[in-house]
mmCIF file of C-alpha atoms and ligand atoms in Angstrom:
data_model
loop_
_atom_site.group_PDB
_atom_site.id
_atom_site.type_symbol
_atom_site.label_atom_id
_atom_site.label_comp_id
_atom_site.label_asym_id
_atom_site.label_seq_id
_atom_site.Cartn_x
_atom_site.Cartn_y
_atom_site.Cartn_z
ATOM 1 C CA MET A 445 -6.019 9.974 -24.620
ATOM 2 C CA ALA A 446 -8.753 6.890 -24.553
ATOM 3 C CA ARG A 447 -6.628 4.123 -21.688
ATOM 4 C CA SER A 448 -8.285 0.560 -22.518
ATOM 5 C CA ALA A 449 -10.502 -0.825 -20.086
ATOM 6 C CA LEU A 450 -7.501 -3.185 -19.325
ATOM 7 C CA LEU A 451 -4.725 -0.488 -19.213
ATOM 8 C CA ASN A 452 -6.790 1.377 -17.098
ATOM 9 C CA VAL A 453 -6.565 -1.951 -14.492
ATOM 10 C CA MET A 454 -2.402 -1.723 -15.298
ATOM 11 C CA VAL A 455 -2.086 1.987 -14.357
ATOM 12 C CA GLN A 456 -4.771 1.838 -11.520
ATOM 13 C CA ALA A 457 -2.440 -1.694 -10.495
ATOM 14 C CA ALA A 458 0.629 0.676 -10.602
ATOM 15 C CA LEU A 459 -0.478 3.802 -8.843
ATOM 16 C CA LYS A 460 -1.431 1.605 -5.636
ATOM 17 C CA ALA A 461 2.195 0.143 -5.296
ATOM 18 C CA GLY A 462 3.449 3.657 -6.279
ATOM 19 C CA LYS A 463 1.373 4.931 -3.193
ATOM 20 C CA SER A 464 2.966 1.758 -1.078
ATOM 21 C CA LEU A 465 7.448 2.326 -2.023
ATOM 22 C CA SER A 466 6.786 5.878 -1.921
ATOM 23 C CA ARG A 467 5.765 5.761 1.610
ATOM 24 C CA ASP A 468 8.009 2.850 2.312
ATOM 25 C CA PHE A 469 11.184 5.140 0.666
ATOM 26 C CA GLY A 470 10.176 8.076 2.319
ATOM 27 C CA GLU A 471 10.811 5.837 5.542
ATOM 28 C CA VAL A 472 14.410 4.000 4.143
ATOM 29 C CA GLN A 473 15.774 7.773 4.495
ATOM 30 C CA ASN A 474 15.487 7.570 8.715
ATOM 31 C CA LEU A 475 16.720 3.660 7.431
ATOM 32 C CA GLN A 476 19.761 4.736 6.222
ATOM 33 C CA VAL A 477 21.521 6.124 9.288
ATOM 34 C CA SER A 478 20.345 2.779 12.068
ATOM 35 C CA VAL A 479 22.752 -0.004 12.151
ATOM 36 C CA LYS A 480 21.247 -3.021 10.823
ATOM 37 C CA GLY A 481 20.556 -0.707 7.251
ATOM 38 C CA PRO A 482 17.917 -0.902 5.761
ATOM 39 C CA GLY A 483 18.199 -4.206 3.520
ATOM 40 C CA ASP A 484 14.927 -6.321 4.922
ATOM 41 C CA PHE A 485 12.907 -3.629 5.414
ATOM 42 C CA VAL A 486 13.594 -2.881 0.972
ATOM 43 C CA SER A 487 12.899 -6.480 1.095
ATOM 44 C CA GLN A 488 9.630 -6.718 2.763
ATOM 45 C CA ALA A 489 8.112 -3.293 0.271
ATOM 46 C CA ASP A 490 9.388 -5.423 -2.844
ATOM 47 C CA ILE A 491 7.346 -8.397 -1.515
ATOM 48 C CA LYS A 492 3.941 -5.916 -0.459
ATOM 49 C CA ALA A 493 4.430 -4.411 -3.980
ATOM 50 C CA GLN A 494 4.210 -7.037 -5.595
ATOM 51 C CA LYS A 495 1.344 -8.262 -3.537
ATOM 52 C CA ILE A 496 -0.543 -5.009 -4.342
ATOM 53 C CA ILE A 497 -0.113 -5.082 -8.065
ATOM 54 C CA ARG A 498 -0.869 -9.310 -8.078
ATOM 55 C CA ASP A 499 -4.348 -8.150 -6.042
ATOM 56 C CA GLU A 500 -5.391 -5.978 -8.759
ATOM 57 C CA LEU A 501 -4.961 -7.290 -11.508
ATOM 58 C CA MET A 502 -5.957 -10.595 -10.900
ATOM 59 C CA LYS A 503 -9.288 -8.982 -9.553
ATOM 60 C CA ALA A 504 -9.620 -7.453 -13.100
ATOM 61 C CA ARG A 505 -9.043 -11.104 -14.642
ATOM 62 C CA PRO A 506 -8.182 -13.881 -12.470
ATOM 63 C CA THR A 507 -8.050 -16.396 -15.365
ATOM 64 C CA TYR A 508 -4.624 -14.867 -16.769
ATOM 65 C CA GLY A 509 -0.682 -16.104 -15.475
ATOM 66 C CA PHE A 510 1.211 -14.195 -13.557
ATOM 67 C CA LEU A 511 4.758 -13.419 -13.901
ATOM 68 C CA GLY A 512 6.401 -11.420 -11.202
ATOM 69 C CA GLU A 513 10.195 -10.537 -9.965
ATOM 70 C CA GLU A 514 9.432 -12.100 -6.278
ATOM 71 C CA GLY A 515 8.347 -15.159 -6.197
ATOM 72 C CA GLU A 516 6.541 -17.858 -8.341
ATOM 73 C CA GLU A 517 5.091 -17.757 -11.705
ATOM 74 C CA ILE A 518 0.997 -17.726 -11.645
ATOM 75 C CA LYS A 519 -0.191 -20.059 -14.498
ATOM 76 C CA GLY A 520 -3.144 -18.824 -16.021
ATOM 77 C CA THR A 521 -6.084 -20.696 -17.124
ATOM 78 C CA ASP A 522 -6.125 -18.403 -20.558
ATOM 79 C CA GLY A 523 -3.228 -19.941 -22.030
ATOM 80 C CA ALA A 524 -3.313 -16.215 -24.055
ATOM 81 C CA HIS A 525 -2.439 -14.066 -21.414
ATOM 82 C CA ARG A 526 0.672 -13.670 -18.886
ATOM 83 C CA TRP A 527 0.859 -10.671 -17.188
ATOM 84 C CA ILE A 528 5.005 -9.660 -16.383
ATOM 85 C CA VAL A 529 5.828 -7.965 -13.005
ATOM 86 C CA ASP A 530 9.381 -6.012 -11.983
ATOM 87 C CA PRO A 531 7.446 -4.363 -8.738
ATOM 88 C CA LEU A 532 10.477 -2.346 -7.786
ATOM 89 C CA ASP A 533 13.209 -1.582 -9.763
ATOM 90 C CA GLY A 534 15.986 0.472 -9.385
ATOM 91 C CA THR A 535 15.938 -1.646 -5.865
ATOM 92 C CA THR A 536 18.967 -0.864 -5.262
ATOM 93 C CA ASN A 537 18.323 3.786 -5.464
ATOM 94 C CA PHE A 538 15.760 2.938 -2.976
ATOM 95 C CA LEU A 539 17.925 0.787 -1.055
ATOM 96 C CA HIS A 540 20.194 4.300 -1.252
ATOM 97 C CA GLY A 541 17.652 6.555 -1.058
ATOM 98 C CA ILE A 542 18.008 7.827 -4.856
ATOM 99 C CA PRO A 543 14.497 8.690 -6.327
ATOM 100 C CA LEU A 544 15.415 6.705 -9.144
ATOM 101 C CA PHE A 545 13.268 3.459 -9.617
ATOM 102 C CA ALA A 546 9.783 1.623 -10.975
ATOM 103 C CA VAL A 547 6.373 0.208 -10.433
ATOM 104 C CA SER A 548 6.668 -2.115 -13.942
ATOM 105 C CA ILE A 549 3.545 -4.059 -15.236
ATOM 106 C CA ALA A 550 3.421 -5.765 -18.878
ATOM 107 C CA LEU A 551 0.488 -7.220 -20.771
ATOM 108 C CA GLU A 552 1.532 -10.257 -22.866
ATOM 109 C CA ARG A 553 -1.109 -11.557 -25.909
ATOM 110 C CA ASN A 554 0.041 -15.198 -27.129
ATOM 111 C CA GLY A 555 3.370 -14.070 -26.714
ATOM 112 C CA GLU A 556 3.125 -10.238 -28.230
ATOM 113 C CA ILE A 557 3.522 -7.237 -25.765
ATOM 114 C CA VAL A 558 0.080 -5.462 -25.655
ATOM 115 C CA ALA A 559 -0.402 -3.321 -23.140
ATOM 116 C CA GLY A 560 2.497 -1.610 -21.017
ATOM 117 C CA VAL A 561 3.099 0.509 -18.539
ATOM 118 C CA THR A 562 6.395 2.275 -15.898
ATOM 119 C CA PHE A 563 5.284 4.555 -12.834
ATOM 120 C CA ASN A 564 8.284 6.466 -11.186
ATOM 121 C CA PRO A 565 6.372 7.507 -8.566
ATOM 122 C CA ALA A 566 8.990 9.416 -7.071
ATOM 123 C CA THR A 567 8.476 11.896 -9.915
ATOM 124 C CA ASP A 568 4.855 11.279 -10.121
ATOM 125 C CA GLU A 569 6.307 9.956 -14.252
ATOM 126 C CA LEU A 570 3.748 7.025 -15.746
ATOM 127 C CA TYR A 571 4.588 6.138 -18.685
ATOM 128 C CA THR A 572 1.325 4.770 -21.032
ATOM 129 C CA ALA A 573 1.495 2.676 -23.965
ATOM 130 C CA GLU A 574 -0.855 0.339 -25.832
ATOM 131 C CA ARG A 575 -0.041 -1.565 -29.271
ATOM 132 C CA GLY A 576 -1.493 0.713 -32.415
ATOM 133 C CA GLY A 577 -1.962 2.878 -29.551
ATOM 134 C CA GLY A 578 1.374 5.687 -29.533
ATOM 135 C CA ALA A 579 3.487 6.139 -25.740
ATOM 136 C CA PHE A 580 2.325 8.827 -23.296
ATOM 137 C CA LEU A 581 4.168 9.861 -21.045
ATOM 138 C CA ASN A 582 1.637 11.477 -18.297
ATOM 139 C CA ASP A 583 -0.731 12.653 -21.222
ATOM 140 C CA ARG A 584 2.295 13.626 -23.703
ATOM 141 C CA ARG A 585 2.780 11.236 -26.214
ATOM 142 C CA LEU A 586 6.504 10.555 -26.263
ATOM 143 C CA ARG A 587 8.548 10.379 -29.479
ATOM 144 C CA VAL A 588 11.686 9.248 -29.728
ATOM 145 C CA ALA A 589 14.537 11.382 -29.967
ATOM 146 C CA SER A 590 14.699 12.023 -33.958
ATOM 147 C CA ARG A 591 19.236 12.519 -33.693
ATOM 148 C CA ARG A 592 20.376 10.508 -36.811
ATOM 149 C CA VAL A 593 24.745 9.905 -35.233
ATOM 150 C CA LEU A 594 26.164 8.724 -32.497
ATOM 151 C CA SER A 595 28.420 11.911 -31.417
ATOM 152 C CA ASP A 596 25.305 14.421 -30.959
ATOM 153 C CA SER A 597 23.541 11.128 -29.165
ATOM 154 C CA VAL A 598 23.165 10.668 -24.970
ATOM 155 C CA ILE A 599 23.878 6.489 -24.479
ATOM 156 C CA GLY A 600 22.085 5.068 -21.843
ATOM 157 C CA CYS A 601 23.631 1.398 -20.162
ATOM 158 C CA GLY A 602 23.380 -0.695 -17.887
ATOM 159 C CA VAL A 603 26.821 -1.660 -15.531
ATOM 160 C CA PRO A 604 27.285 -4.950 -14.085
ATOM 161 C CA ASN A 605 28.376 -4.952 -10.909
ATOM 162 C CA LEU A 606 29.794 -7.373 -7.593
ATOM 163 C CA GLY A 607 28.779 -10.986 -8.194
ATOM 164 C CA ARG A 608 26.608 -9.876 -11.607
ATOM 165 C CA GLY A 609 27.236 -10.184 -15.031
ATOM 166 C CA ASN A 610 30.093 -10.407 -17.356
ATOM 167 C CA HIS A 611 32.692 -6.957 -16.574
ATOM 168 C CA GLY A 612 35.428 -8.005 -19.379
ATOM 169 C CA LYS A 613 32.944 -7.743 -21.879
ATOM 170 C CA PHE A 614 31.410 -4.806 -21.060
ATOM 171 C CA LEU A 615 34.259 -2.644 -19.847
ATOM 172 C CA VAL A 616 35.047 -3.528 -23.814
ATOM 173 C CA GLU A 617 31.434 -2.247 -25.122
ATOM 174 C CA LEU A 618 31.864 0.834 -22.992
ATOM 175 C CA ARG A 619 35.632 1.381 -24.758
ATOM 176 C CA HIS A 620 33.684 2.137 -28.522
ATOM 177 C CA VAL A 621 30.321 3.256 -27.097
ATOM 178 C CA MET A 622 32.306 6.219 -24.818
ATOM 179 C CA GLY A 623 34.528 7.017 -28.079
ATOM 180 C CA GLU A 624 31.782 7.857 -30.209
ATOM 181 C CA VAL A 625 28.603 9.215 -28.176
ATOM 182 C CA ALA A 626 28.518 12.588 -26.560
ATOM 183 C CA GLY A 627 27.374 11.065 -22.679
ATOM 184 C CA VAL A 628 27.226 7.660 -21.561
ATOM 185 C CA ARG A 629 24.792 7.479 -18.655
ATOM 186 C CA ARG A 630 23.556 4.721 -15.918
ATOM 187 C CA LEU A 631 20.378 5.056 -14.056
ATOM 188 C CA GLY A 632 19.456 1.962 -13.008
ATOM 189 C CA SER A 633 16.038 0.875 -13.550
ATOM 190 C CA ALA A 634 16.822 -1.091 -17.104
ATOM 191 C CA SER A 635 12.179 -0.043 -17.590
ATOM 192 C CA LEU A 636 13.218 3.539 -16.952
ATOM 193 C CA ASP A 637 16.169 3.309 -19.262
ATOM 194 C CA LEU A 638 13.952 2.303 -21.708
ATOM 195 C CA ALA A 639 10.959 5.049 -20.849
ATOM 196 C CA TYR A 640 14.176 8.165 -20.803
ATOM 197 C CA VAL A 641 14.039 6.319 -24.672
ATOM 198 C CA ALA A 642 11.054 6.433 -26.096
ATOM 199 C CA ALA A 643 10.207 10.295 -24.297
ATOM 200 C CA GLY A 644 14.041 11.269 -25.947
ATOM 201 C CA ARG A 645 15.816 11.726 -23.162
ATOM 202 C CA PHE A 646 18.464 8.799 -24.104
ATOM 203 C CA ASP A 647 19.228 8.705 -27.856
ATOM 204 C CA GLY A 648 20.076 5.080 -26.750
ATOM 205 C CA PHE A 649 20.759 2.054 -24.484
ATOM 206 C CA TRP A 650 22.314 -0.786 -24.331
ATOM 207 C CA GLU A 651 22.485 -3.830 -21.394
ATOM 208 C CA THR A 652 22.770 -7.461 -20.842
ATOM 209 C CA GLY A 653 22.268 -9.905 -18.188
ATOM 210 C CA LEU A 654 18.202 -7.893 -18.101
ATOM 211 C CA SER A 655 14.613 -10.538 -17.443
ATOM 212 C CA ALA A 656 12.074 -10.712 -18.907
ATOM 213 C CA TRP A 657 10.231 -7.855 -16.202
ATOM 214 C CA ASP A 658 12.959 -5.457 -16.510
ATOM 215 C CA ILE A 659 11.672 -4.981 -20.062
ATOM 216 C CA ALA A 660 8.368 -5.568 -21.144
ATOM 217 C CA ALA A 661 6.249 -2.927 -20.265
ATOM 218 C CA GLY A 662 9.420 -0.278 -22.085
ATOM 219 C CA ILE A 663 10.286 -2.214 -25.193
ATOM 220 C CA LEU A 664 6.329 -1.818 -26.141
ATOM 221 C CA LEU A 665 7.083 2.475 -25.254
ATOM 222 C CA ILE A 666 9.655 2.171 -27.570
ATOM 223 C CA ARG A 667 8.137 1.137 -29.955
ATOM 224 C CA GLU A 668 4.914 2.861 -29.459
ATOM 225 C CA ALA A 669 7.112 5.547 -29.661
ATOM 226 C CA GLY A 670 8.625 4.394 -33.236
ATOM 227 C CA GLY A 671 11.860 3.462 -31.953
ATOM 228 C CA PHE A 672 13.491 0.269 -32.669
ATOM 229 C CA ALA A 673 15.124 -2.204 -30.781
ATOM 230 C CA SER A 674 17.099 -5.594 -31.144
ATOM 231 C CA ASP A 675 18.637 -8.518 -28.543
ATOM 232 C CA PHE A 676 22.024 -8.684 -29.324
ATOM 233 C CA ASP A 677 21.760 -11.408 -31.794
ATOM 234 C CA GLY A 678 20.195 -8.258 -33.647
ATOM 235 C CA GLY A 679 16.937 -10.397 -33.233
ATOM 236 C CA THR A 680 13.517 -9.168 -31.709
ATOM 237 C CA ASP A 681 13.659 -12.743 -27.992
ATOM 238 C CA MET A 682 14.737 -9.865 -26.386
ATOM 239 C CA LEU A 683 12.436 -11.375 -22.925
ATOM 240 C CA ASP A 684 14.594 -14.366 -23.739
ATOM 241 C CA THR A 685 17.396 -13.737 -24.251
ATOM 242 C CA GLY A 686 17.481 -10.551 -21.958
ATOM 243 C CA SER A 687 19.644 -8.475 -23.846
ATOM 244 C CA ILE A 688 18.692 -5.173 -25.592
ATOM 245 C CA ILE A 689 20.242 -2.334 -28.104
ATOM 246 C CA CYS A 690 17.545 0.396 -28.625
ATOM 247 C CA GLY A 691 16.537 3.262 -29.495
ATOM 248 C CA ASN A 692 14.998 5.029 -32.777
ATOM 249 C CA GLU A 693 16.254 3.507 -36.572
ATOM 250 C CA HIS A 694 19.169 5.144 -37.167
ATOM 251 C CA ILE A 695 20.644 5.559 -33.644
ATOM 252 C CA GLN A 696 19.352 1.249 -33.102
ATOM 253 C CA LYS A 697 21.451 0.758 -36.260
ATOM 254 C CA ALA A 698 24.796 2.445 -35.048
ATOM 255 C CA LEU A 699 25.058 1.324 -31.276
ATOM 256 C CA ALA A 700 24.421 -2.302 -32.085
ATOM 257 C CA GLU A 701 27.546 -1.824 -34.406
ATOM 258 C CA VAL A 702 29.393 0.091 -32.333
ATOM 259 C CA VAL A 703 28.495 -1.936 -28.766
ATOM 260 C CA LYS A 704 29.174 -5.862 -31.234
ATOM 261 C CA ARG A 705 32.400 -4.621 -32.381
ATOM 262 C CA PRO A 706 34.423 -7.364 -31.568
ATOM 263 C CA ILE A 707 37.585 -7.095 -28.722
ATOM 264 C CA PRO A 708 40.811 -5.446 -29.837
ATOM 265 C CA THR A 709 43.836 -8.068 -30.074
ATOM 266 C CA LYS A 710 46.192 -5.604 -28.764
HETATM 267 C C1 IPD B 832 17.887 -3.905 -11.158
HETATM 268 C C2 IPD B 832 17.815 -3.010 -12.450
HETATM 269 C C3 IPD B 832 18.676 -2.648 -13.057
HETATM 270 C C4 IPD B 832 19.894 -3.373 -14.680
HETATM 271 C C5 IPD B 832 19.499 -4.935 -13.137
HETATM 272 C C6 IPD B 832 17.920 -4.900 -12.830
HETATM 273 P P1 IPD B 832 16.001 -4.523 -10.105
HETATM 274 O O1 IPD B 832 16.839 -4.517 -11.217
HETATM 275 O O2 IPD B 832 16.730 -2.987 -13.550
HETATM 276 O O3 IPD B 832 19.174 -1.163 -13.905
HETATM 277 O O4 IPD B 832 20.390 -3.046 -14.336
HETATM 278 O O5 IPD B 832 19.986 -5.653 -14.037
HETATM 279 O O6 IPD B 832 18.393 -7.012 -12.277
HETATM 280 O O7 IPD B 832 16.373 -5.439 -9.488
HETATM 281 O O8 IPD B 832 16.590 -3.564 -9.802
HETATM 282 O O9 IPD B 832 14.604 -5.073 -9.901
HETATM 283 CA CA1 CA B 833 14.962 -5.523 -11.929
HETATM 284 CA CA1 CA B 834 12.693 -5.607 -8.691
#
């Protein structure tokens, strides 16, 4: 697998930030038992990881724009390129000592995602994709799962929580999906959820209320693994709408139909 120079820059940034997160993840387990808990420490770890990524990316391409979850967007002098970064996706897992979190970095060119990297430092799983070049997990080429029917499928989702999302609407979606599928999963890291779809571990996934940095890299991973993603309106404005339904061509369609089924009137 030959990586372009740009993808290499992204991989190096993700690995470096991942190393820092791994060290801090070890410390989180110690802080778990302290009265104050690891909350403040985790937000520092998150900010530190973003700084590592921003420094690496800006050093390599000083004119590109930079949109990261932690802090103000930097508008680049090069109007065509923008990095989209989540330095720690799966913060709640990280905070609770659950090893399902990731660094996620995407590169946008003229509004299209052209490269993506998602790295889980706890499992050493590095997902990479470049437009037209395929998707990979470490050195292995990825392909979405080939199951054609929901009844055989494991579907990932996001669950709204305290103070976030439309709980009633989600419960209706879940009620419809759970009656049709072999299993429903909630990992707690949208970037990894999408990487799992690309890797064929999940047959499909849906979630609303997401941000561009949660899904930018993952959308490319899925497309390059032969899968499809749409927003809840059936278009491809996932980065703006923050909603996504994805899978192979059969499961994506079937899942969209079930997720969007109207609320029963009785
Ligand atoms: C969150 C995770 C989670 C999703 C949330 C995101 P964060 O990102 O991706 O799976 O359900 O909507 O905000 O806060 O851990 O970076
Ligand atoms: Ca996130
Ligand atoms: Ca985050």
